[in-house]
Short mmCIF file of N, CA, C and O in Angstrom, two decimals:
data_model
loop_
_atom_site.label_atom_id
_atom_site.label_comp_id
_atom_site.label_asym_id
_atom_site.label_seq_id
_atom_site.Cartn_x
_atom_site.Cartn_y
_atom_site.Cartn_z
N UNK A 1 -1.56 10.88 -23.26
CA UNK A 1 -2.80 10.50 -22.61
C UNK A 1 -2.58 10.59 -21.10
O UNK A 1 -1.74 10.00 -20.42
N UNK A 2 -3.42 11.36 -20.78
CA UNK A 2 -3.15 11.42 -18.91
C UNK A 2 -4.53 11.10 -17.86
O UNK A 2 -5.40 11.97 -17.84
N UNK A 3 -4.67 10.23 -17.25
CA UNK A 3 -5.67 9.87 -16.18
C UNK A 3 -4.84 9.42 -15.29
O UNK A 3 -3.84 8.71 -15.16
N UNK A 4 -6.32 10.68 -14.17
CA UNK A 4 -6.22 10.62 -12.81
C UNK A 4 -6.44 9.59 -11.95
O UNK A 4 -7.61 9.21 -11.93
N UNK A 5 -5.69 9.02 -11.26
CA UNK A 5 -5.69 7.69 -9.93
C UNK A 5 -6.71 8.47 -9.01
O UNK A 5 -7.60 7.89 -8.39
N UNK A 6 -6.54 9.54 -8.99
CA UNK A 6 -7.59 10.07 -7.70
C UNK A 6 -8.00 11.43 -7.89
O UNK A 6 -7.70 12.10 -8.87
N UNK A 7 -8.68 11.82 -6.93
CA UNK A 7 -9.05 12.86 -6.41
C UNK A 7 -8.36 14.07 -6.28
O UNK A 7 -7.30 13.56 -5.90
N UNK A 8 -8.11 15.31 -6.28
CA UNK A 8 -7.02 16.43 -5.80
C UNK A 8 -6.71 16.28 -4.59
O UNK A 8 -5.51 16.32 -4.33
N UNK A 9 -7.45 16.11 -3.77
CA UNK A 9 -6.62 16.42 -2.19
C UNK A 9 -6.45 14.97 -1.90
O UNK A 9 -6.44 14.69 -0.70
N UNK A 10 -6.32 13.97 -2.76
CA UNK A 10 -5.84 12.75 -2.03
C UNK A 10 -4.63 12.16 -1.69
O UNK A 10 -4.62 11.01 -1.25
N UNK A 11 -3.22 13.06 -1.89
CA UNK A 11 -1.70 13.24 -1.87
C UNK A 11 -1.38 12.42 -2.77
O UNK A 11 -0.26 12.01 -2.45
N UNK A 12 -1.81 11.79 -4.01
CA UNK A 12 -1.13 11.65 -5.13
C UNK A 12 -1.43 10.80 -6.22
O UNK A 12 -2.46 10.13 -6.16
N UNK A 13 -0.70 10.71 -7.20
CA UNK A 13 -1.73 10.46 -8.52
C UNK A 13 -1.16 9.71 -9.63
O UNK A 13 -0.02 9.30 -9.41
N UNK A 14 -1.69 9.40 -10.80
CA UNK A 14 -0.47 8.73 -11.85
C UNK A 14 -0.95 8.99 -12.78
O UNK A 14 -2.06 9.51 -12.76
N UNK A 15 -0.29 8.73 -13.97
CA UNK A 15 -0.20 9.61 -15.23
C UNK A 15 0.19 8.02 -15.78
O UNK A 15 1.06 7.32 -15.26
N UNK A 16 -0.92 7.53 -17.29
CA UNK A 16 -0.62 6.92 -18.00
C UNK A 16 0.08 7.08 -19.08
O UNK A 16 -0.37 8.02 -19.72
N UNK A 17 1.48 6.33 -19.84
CA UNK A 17 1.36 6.34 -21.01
C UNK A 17 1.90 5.65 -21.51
O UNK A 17 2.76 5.09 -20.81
N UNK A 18 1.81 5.18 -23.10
CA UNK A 18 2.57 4.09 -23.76
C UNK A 18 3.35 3.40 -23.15
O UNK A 18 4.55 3.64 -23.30
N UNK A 19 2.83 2.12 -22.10
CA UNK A 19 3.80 0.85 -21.69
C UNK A 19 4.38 1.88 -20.41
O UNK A 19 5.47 1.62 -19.90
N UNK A 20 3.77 2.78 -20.05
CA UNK A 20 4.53 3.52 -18.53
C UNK A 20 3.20 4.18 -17.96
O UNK A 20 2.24 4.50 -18.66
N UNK A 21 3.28 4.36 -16.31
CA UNK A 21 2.70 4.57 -15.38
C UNK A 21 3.24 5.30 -14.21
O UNK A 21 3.56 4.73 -13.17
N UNK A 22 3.33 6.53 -14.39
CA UNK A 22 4.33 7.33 -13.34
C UNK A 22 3.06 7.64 -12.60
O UNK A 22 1.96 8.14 -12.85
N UNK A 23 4.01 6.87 -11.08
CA UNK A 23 3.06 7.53 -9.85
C UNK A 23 3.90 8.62 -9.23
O UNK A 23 5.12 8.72 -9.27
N UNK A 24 3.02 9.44 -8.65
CA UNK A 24 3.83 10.79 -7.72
C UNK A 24 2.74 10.94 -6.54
O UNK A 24 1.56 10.58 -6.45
N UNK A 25 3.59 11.60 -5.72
CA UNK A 25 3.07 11.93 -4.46
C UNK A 25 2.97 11.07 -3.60
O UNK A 25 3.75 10.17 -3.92
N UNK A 26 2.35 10.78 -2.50
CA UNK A 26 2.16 10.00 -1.04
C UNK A 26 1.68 9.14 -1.63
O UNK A 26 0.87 9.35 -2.54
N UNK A 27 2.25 7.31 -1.08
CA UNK A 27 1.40 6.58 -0.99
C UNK A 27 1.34 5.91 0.32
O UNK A 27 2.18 5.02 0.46
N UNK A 28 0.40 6.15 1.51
CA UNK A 28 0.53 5.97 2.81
C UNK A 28 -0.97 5.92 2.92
O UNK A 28 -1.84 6.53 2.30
N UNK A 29 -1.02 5.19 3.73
CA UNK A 29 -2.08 4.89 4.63
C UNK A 29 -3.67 6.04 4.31
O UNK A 29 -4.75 5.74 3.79
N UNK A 30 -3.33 6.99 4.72
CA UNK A 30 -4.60 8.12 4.93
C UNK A 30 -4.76 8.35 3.23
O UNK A 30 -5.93 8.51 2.88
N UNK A 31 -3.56 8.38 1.95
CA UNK A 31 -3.88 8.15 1.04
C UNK A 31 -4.82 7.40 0.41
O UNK A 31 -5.37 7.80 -0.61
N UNK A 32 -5.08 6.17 1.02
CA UNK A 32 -5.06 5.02 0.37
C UNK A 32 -6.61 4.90 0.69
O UNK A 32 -7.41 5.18 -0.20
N UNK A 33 -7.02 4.53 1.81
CA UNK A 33 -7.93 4.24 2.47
C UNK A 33 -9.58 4.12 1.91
O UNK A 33 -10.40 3.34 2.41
N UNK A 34 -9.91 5.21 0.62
CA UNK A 34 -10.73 4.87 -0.60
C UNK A 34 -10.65 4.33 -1.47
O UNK A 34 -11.59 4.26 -2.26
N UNK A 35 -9.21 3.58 -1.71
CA UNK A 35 -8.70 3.61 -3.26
C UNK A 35 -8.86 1.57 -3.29
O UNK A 35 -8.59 0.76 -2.41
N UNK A 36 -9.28 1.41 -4.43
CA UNK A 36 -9.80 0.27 -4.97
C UNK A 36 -7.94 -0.18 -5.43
O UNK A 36 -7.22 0.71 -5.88
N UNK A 37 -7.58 -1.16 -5.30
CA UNK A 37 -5.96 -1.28 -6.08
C UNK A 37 -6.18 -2.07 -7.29
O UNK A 37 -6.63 -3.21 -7.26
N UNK A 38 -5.80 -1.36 -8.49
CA UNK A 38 -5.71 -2.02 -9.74
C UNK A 38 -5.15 -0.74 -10.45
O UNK A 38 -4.80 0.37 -10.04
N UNK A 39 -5.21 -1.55 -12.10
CA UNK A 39 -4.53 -0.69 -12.83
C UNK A 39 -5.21 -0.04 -13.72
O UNK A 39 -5.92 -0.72 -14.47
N UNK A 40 -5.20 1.49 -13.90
CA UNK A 40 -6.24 1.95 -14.76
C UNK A 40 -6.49 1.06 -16.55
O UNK A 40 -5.66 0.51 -17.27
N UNK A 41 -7.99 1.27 -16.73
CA UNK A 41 -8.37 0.94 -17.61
C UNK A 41 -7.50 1.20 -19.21
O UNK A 41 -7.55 0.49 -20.21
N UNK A 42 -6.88 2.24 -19.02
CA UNK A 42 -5.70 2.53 -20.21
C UNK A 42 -4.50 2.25 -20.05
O UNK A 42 -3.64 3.04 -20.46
N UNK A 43 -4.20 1.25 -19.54
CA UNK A 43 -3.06 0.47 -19.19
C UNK A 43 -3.13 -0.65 -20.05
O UNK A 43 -4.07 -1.44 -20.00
N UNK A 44 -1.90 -0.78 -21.05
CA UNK A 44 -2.23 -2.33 -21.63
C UNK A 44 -1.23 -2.61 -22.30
O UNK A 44 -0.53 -1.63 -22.54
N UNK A 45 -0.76 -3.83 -22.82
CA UNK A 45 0.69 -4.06 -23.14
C UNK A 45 1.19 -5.36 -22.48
O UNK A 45 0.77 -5.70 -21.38
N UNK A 46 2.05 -6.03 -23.14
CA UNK A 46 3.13 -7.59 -22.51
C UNK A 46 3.49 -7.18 -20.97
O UNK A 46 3.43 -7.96 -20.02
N UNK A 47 4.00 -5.42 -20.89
CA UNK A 47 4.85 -5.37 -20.01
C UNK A 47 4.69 -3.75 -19.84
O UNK A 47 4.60 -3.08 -20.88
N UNK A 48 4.63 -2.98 -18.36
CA UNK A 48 4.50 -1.81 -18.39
C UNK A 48 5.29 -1.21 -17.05
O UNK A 48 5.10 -1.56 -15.88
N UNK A 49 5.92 -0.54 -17.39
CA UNK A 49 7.01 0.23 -16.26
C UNK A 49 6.37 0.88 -15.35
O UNK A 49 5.74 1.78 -15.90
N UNK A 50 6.20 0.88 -14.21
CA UNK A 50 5.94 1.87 -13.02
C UNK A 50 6.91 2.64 -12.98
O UNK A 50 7.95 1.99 -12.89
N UNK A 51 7.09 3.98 -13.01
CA UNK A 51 7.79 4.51 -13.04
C UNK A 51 7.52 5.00 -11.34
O UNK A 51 6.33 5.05 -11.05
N UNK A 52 8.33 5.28 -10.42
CA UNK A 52 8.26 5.45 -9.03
C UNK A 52 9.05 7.16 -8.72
O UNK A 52 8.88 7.75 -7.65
N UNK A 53 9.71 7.59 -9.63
CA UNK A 53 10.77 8.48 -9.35
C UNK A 53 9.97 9.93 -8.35
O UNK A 53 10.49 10.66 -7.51
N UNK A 54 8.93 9.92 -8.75
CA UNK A 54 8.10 11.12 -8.30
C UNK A 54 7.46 10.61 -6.77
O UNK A 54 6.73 11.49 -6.33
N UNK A 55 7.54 9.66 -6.04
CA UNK A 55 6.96 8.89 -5.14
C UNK A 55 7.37 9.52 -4.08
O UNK A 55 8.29 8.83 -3.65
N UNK A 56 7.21 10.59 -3.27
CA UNK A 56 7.53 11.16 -2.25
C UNK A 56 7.51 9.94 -1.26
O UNK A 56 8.42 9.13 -1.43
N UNK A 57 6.90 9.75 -0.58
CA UNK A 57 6.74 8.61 0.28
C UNK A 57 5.95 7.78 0.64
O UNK A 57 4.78 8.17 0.61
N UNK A 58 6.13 6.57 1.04
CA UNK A 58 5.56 5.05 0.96
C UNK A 58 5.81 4.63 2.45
O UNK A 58 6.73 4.70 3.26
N UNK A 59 4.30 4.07 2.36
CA UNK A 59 4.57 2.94 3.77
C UNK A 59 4.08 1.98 3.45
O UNK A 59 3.57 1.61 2.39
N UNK A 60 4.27 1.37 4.72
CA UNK A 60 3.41 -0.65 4.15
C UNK A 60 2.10 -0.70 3.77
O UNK A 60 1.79 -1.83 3.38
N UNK A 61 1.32 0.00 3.74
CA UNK A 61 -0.05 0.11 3.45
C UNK A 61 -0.10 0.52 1.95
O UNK A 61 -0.85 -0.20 1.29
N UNK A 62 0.74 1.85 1.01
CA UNK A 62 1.26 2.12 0.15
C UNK A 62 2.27 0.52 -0.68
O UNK A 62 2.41 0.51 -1.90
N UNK A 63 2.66 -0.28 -0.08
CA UNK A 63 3.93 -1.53 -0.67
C UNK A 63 2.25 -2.29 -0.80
O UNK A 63 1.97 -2.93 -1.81
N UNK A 64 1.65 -2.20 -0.12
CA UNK A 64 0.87 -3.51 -0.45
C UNK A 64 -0.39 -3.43 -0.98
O UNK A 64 -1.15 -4.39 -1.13
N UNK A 65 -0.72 -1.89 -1.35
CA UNK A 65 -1.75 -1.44 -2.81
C UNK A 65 -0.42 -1.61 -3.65
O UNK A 65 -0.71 -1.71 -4.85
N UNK A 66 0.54 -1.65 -3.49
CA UNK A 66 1.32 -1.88 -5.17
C UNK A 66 1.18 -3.10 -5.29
O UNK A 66 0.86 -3.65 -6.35
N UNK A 67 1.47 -3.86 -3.85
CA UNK A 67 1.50 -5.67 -4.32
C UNK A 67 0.16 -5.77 -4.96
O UNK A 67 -0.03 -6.57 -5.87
N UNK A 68 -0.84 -4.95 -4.49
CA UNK A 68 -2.57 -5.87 -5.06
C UNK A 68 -2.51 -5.48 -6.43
O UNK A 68 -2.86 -6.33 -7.25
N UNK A 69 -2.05 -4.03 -6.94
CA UNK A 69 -1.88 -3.19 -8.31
C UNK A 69 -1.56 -4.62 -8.95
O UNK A 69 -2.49 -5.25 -9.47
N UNK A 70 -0.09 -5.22 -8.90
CA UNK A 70 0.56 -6.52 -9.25
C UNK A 70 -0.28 -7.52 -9.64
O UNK A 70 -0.13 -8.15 -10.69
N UNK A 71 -1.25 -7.72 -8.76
CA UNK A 71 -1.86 -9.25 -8.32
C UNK A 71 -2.84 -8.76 -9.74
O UNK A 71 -2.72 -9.54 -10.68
N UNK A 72 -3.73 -7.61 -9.96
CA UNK A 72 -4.22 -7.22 -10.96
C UNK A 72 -3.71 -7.45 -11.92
O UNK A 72 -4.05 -8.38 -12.65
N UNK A 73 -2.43 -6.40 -12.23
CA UNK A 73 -1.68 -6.80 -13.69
C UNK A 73 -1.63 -8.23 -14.46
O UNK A 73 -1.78 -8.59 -15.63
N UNK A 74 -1.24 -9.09 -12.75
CA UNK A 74 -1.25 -10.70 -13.58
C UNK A 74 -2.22 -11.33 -13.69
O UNK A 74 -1.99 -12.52 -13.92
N UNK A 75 -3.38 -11.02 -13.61
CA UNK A 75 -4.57 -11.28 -13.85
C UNK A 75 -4.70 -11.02 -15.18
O UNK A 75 -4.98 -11.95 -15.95
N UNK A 76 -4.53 -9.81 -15.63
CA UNK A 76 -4.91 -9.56 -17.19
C UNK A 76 -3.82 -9.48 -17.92
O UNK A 76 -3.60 -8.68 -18.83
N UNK A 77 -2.94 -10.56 -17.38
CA UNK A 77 -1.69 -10.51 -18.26
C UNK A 77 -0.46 -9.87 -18.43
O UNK A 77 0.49 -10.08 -19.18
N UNK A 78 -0.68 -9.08 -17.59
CA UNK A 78 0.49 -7.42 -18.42
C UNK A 78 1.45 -8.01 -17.09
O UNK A 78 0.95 -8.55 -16.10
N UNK A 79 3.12 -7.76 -17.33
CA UNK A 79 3.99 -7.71 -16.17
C UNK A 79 4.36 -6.34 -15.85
O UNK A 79 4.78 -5.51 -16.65
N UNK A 80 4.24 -6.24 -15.02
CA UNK A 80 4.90 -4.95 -14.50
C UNK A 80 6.67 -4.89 -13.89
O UNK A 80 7.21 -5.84 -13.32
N UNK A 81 7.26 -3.74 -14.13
CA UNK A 81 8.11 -3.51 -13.74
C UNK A 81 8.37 -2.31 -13.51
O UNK A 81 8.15 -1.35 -14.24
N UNK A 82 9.09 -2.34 -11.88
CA UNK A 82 9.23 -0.66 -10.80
C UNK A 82 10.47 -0.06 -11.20
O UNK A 82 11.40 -0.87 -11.11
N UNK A 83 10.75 0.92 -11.55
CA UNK A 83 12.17 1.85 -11.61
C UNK A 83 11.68 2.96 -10.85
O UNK A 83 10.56 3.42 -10.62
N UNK A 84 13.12 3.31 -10.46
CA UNK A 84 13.01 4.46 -9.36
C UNK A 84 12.77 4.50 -8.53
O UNK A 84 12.75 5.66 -8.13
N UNK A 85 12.39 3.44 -7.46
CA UNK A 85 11.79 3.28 -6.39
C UNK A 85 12.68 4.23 -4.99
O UNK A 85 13.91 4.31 -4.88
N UNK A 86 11.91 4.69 -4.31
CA UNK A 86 12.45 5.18 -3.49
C UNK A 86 13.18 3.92 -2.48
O UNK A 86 12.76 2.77 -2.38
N UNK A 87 14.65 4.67 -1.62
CA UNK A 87 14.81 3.65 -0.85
C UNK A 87 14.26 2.86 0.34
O UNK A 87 14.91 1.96 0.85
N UNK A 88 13.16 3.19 0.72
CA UNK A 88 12.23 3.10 1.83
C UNK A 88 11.35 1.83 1.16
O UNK A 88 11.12 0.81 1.81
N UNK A 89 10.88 2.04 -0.23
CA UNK A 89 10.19 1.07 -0.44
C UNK A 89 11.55 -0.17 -0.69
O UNK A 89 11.55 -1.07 0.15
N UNK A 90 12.09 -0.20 -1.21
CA UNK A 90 13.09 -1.07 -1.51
C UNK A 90 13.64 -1.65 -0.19
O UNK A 90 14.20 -2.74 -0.28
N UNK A 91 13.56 -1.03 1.09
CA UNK A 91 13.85 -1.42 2.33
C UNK A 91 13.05 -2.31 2.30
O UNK A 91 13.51 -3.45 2.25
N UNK A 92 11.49 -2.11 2.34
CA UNK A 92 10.28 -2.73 2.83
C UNK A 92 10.33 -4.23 2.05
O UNK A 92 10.19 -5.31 2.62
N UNK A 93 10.46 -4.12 1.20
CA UNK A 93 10.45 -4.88 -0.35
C UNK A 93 11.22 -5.87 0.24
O UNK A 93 10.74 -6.98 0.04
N UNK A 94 12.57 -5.87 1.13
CA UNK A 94 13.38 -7.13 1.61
C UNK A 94 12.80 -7.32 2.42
O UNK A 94 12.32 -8.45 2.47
N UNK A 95 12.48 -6.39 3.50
CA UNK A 95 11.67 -6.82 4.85
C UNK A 95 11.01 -8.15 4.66
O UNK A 95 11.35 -9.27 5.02
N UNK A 96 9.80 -7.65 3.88
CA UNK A 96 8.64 -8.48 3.62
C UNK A 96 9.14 -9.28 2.72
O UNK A 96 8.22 -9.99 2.31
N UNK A 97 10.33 -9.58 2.10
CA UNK A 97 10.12 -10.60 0.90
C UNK A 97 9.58 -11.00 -0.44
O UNK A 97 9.49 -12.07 -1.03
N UNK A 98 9.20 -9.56 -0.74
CA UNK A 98 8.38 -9.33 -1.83
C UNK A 98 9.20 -8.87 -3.34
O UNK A 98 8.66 -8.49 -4.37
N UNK A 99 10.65 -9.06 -3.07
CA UNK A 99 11.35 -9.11 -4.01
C UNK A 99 11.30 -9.94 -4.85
O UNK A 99 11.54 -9.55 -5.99
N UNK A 100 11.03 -11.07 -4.67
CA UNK A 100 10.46 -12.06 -6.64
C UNK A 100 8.82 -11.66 -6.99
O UNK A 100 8.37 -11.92 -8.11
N UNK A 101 7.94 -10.97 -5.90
CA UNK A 101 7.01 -10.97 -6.64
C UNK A 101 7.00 -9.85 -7.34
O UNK A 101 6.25 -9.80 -8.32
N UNK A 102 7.81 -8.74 -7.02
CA UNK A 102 7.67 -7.63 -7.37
C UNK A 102 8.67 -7.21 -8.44
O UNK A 102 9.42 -6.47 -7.81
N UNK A 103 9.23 -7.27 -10.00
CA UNK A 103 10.30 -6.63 -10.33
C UNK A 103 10.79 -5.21 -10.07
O UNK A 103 10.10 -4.22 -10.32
N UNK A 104 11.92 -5.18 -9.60
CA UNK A 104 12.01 -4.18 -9.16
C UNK A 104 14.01 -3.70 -9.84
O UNK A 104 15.06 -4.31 -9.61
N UNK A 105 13.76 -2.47 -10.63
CA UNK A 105 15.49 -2.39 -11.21
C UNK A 105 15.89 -1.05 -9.86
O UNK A 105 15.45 0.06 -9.56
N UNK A 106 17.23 -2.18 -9.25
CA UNK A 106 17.42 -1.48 -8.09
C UNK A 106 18.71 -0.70 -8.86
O UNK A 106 19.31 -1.01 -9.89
N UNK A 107 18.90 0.60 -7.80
CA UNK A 107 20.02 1.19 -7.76
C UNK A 107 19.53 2.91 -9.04
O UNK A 107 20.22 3.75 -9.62
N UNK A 108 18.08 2.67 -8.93
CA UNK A 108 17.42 3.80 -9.69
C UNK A 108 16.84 4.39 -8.66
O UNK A 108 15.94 3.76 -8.11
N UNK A 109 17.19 5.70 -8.15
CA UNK A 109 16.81 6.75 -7.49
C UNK A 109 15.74 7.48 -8.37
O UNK A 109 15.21 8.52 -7.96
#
């Protein structure tokens, strides 16, 4: 099952499936700037992996549509958990302190 997060020219997108959610491409600022943060409607489950490995690059504007993505998930229950995260977000992630809200399995490129 595959649905689109966005648009074609919006630098990037995610792909649902069974208990996983691979995002790819940009998540930055000029990305973002239309995008509502939650989790698509075919998302569902105790617990569902973000898969990050395809994530070209992230800035704080990108870390904190994932934190709201989050704030969603626990709303309707589901926990999420990030693998693959690039190291930039994982930088940000201590910066800000967002390491207990966020699970995150470090040391996955």
């Amino acid at each position: 099952m595959k649905a689109e997060g966005t648009e074609p020219d919006s630098g990037w997108d995610w792909r649902v499936e069974p208990g996983l959610l691979r995002v790819r491409g940009a998540l930055v600022r000029s990305t973002l700037d239309r995008r509502r943060p939650g989790l698509p409607a075919e998302v569902v489950g105790p617990e569902v992996e973000i898969h990050l490995g395809q994530l070209r690059r992230i800035d704080t504007a990108g870390l904190a549509w994932l934190a709201a993505v989050q704030a969603d998930a626990e709303e309707k229950g589901i926990r999420l958990r990030y693998t693959h995260a690039p190291q930039a977000m994982r930088q940000m992630m201590g910066v800000y302190g967002l390491d207990e809200l966020m699970t995150l399995e470090t040391g996955l490129d």
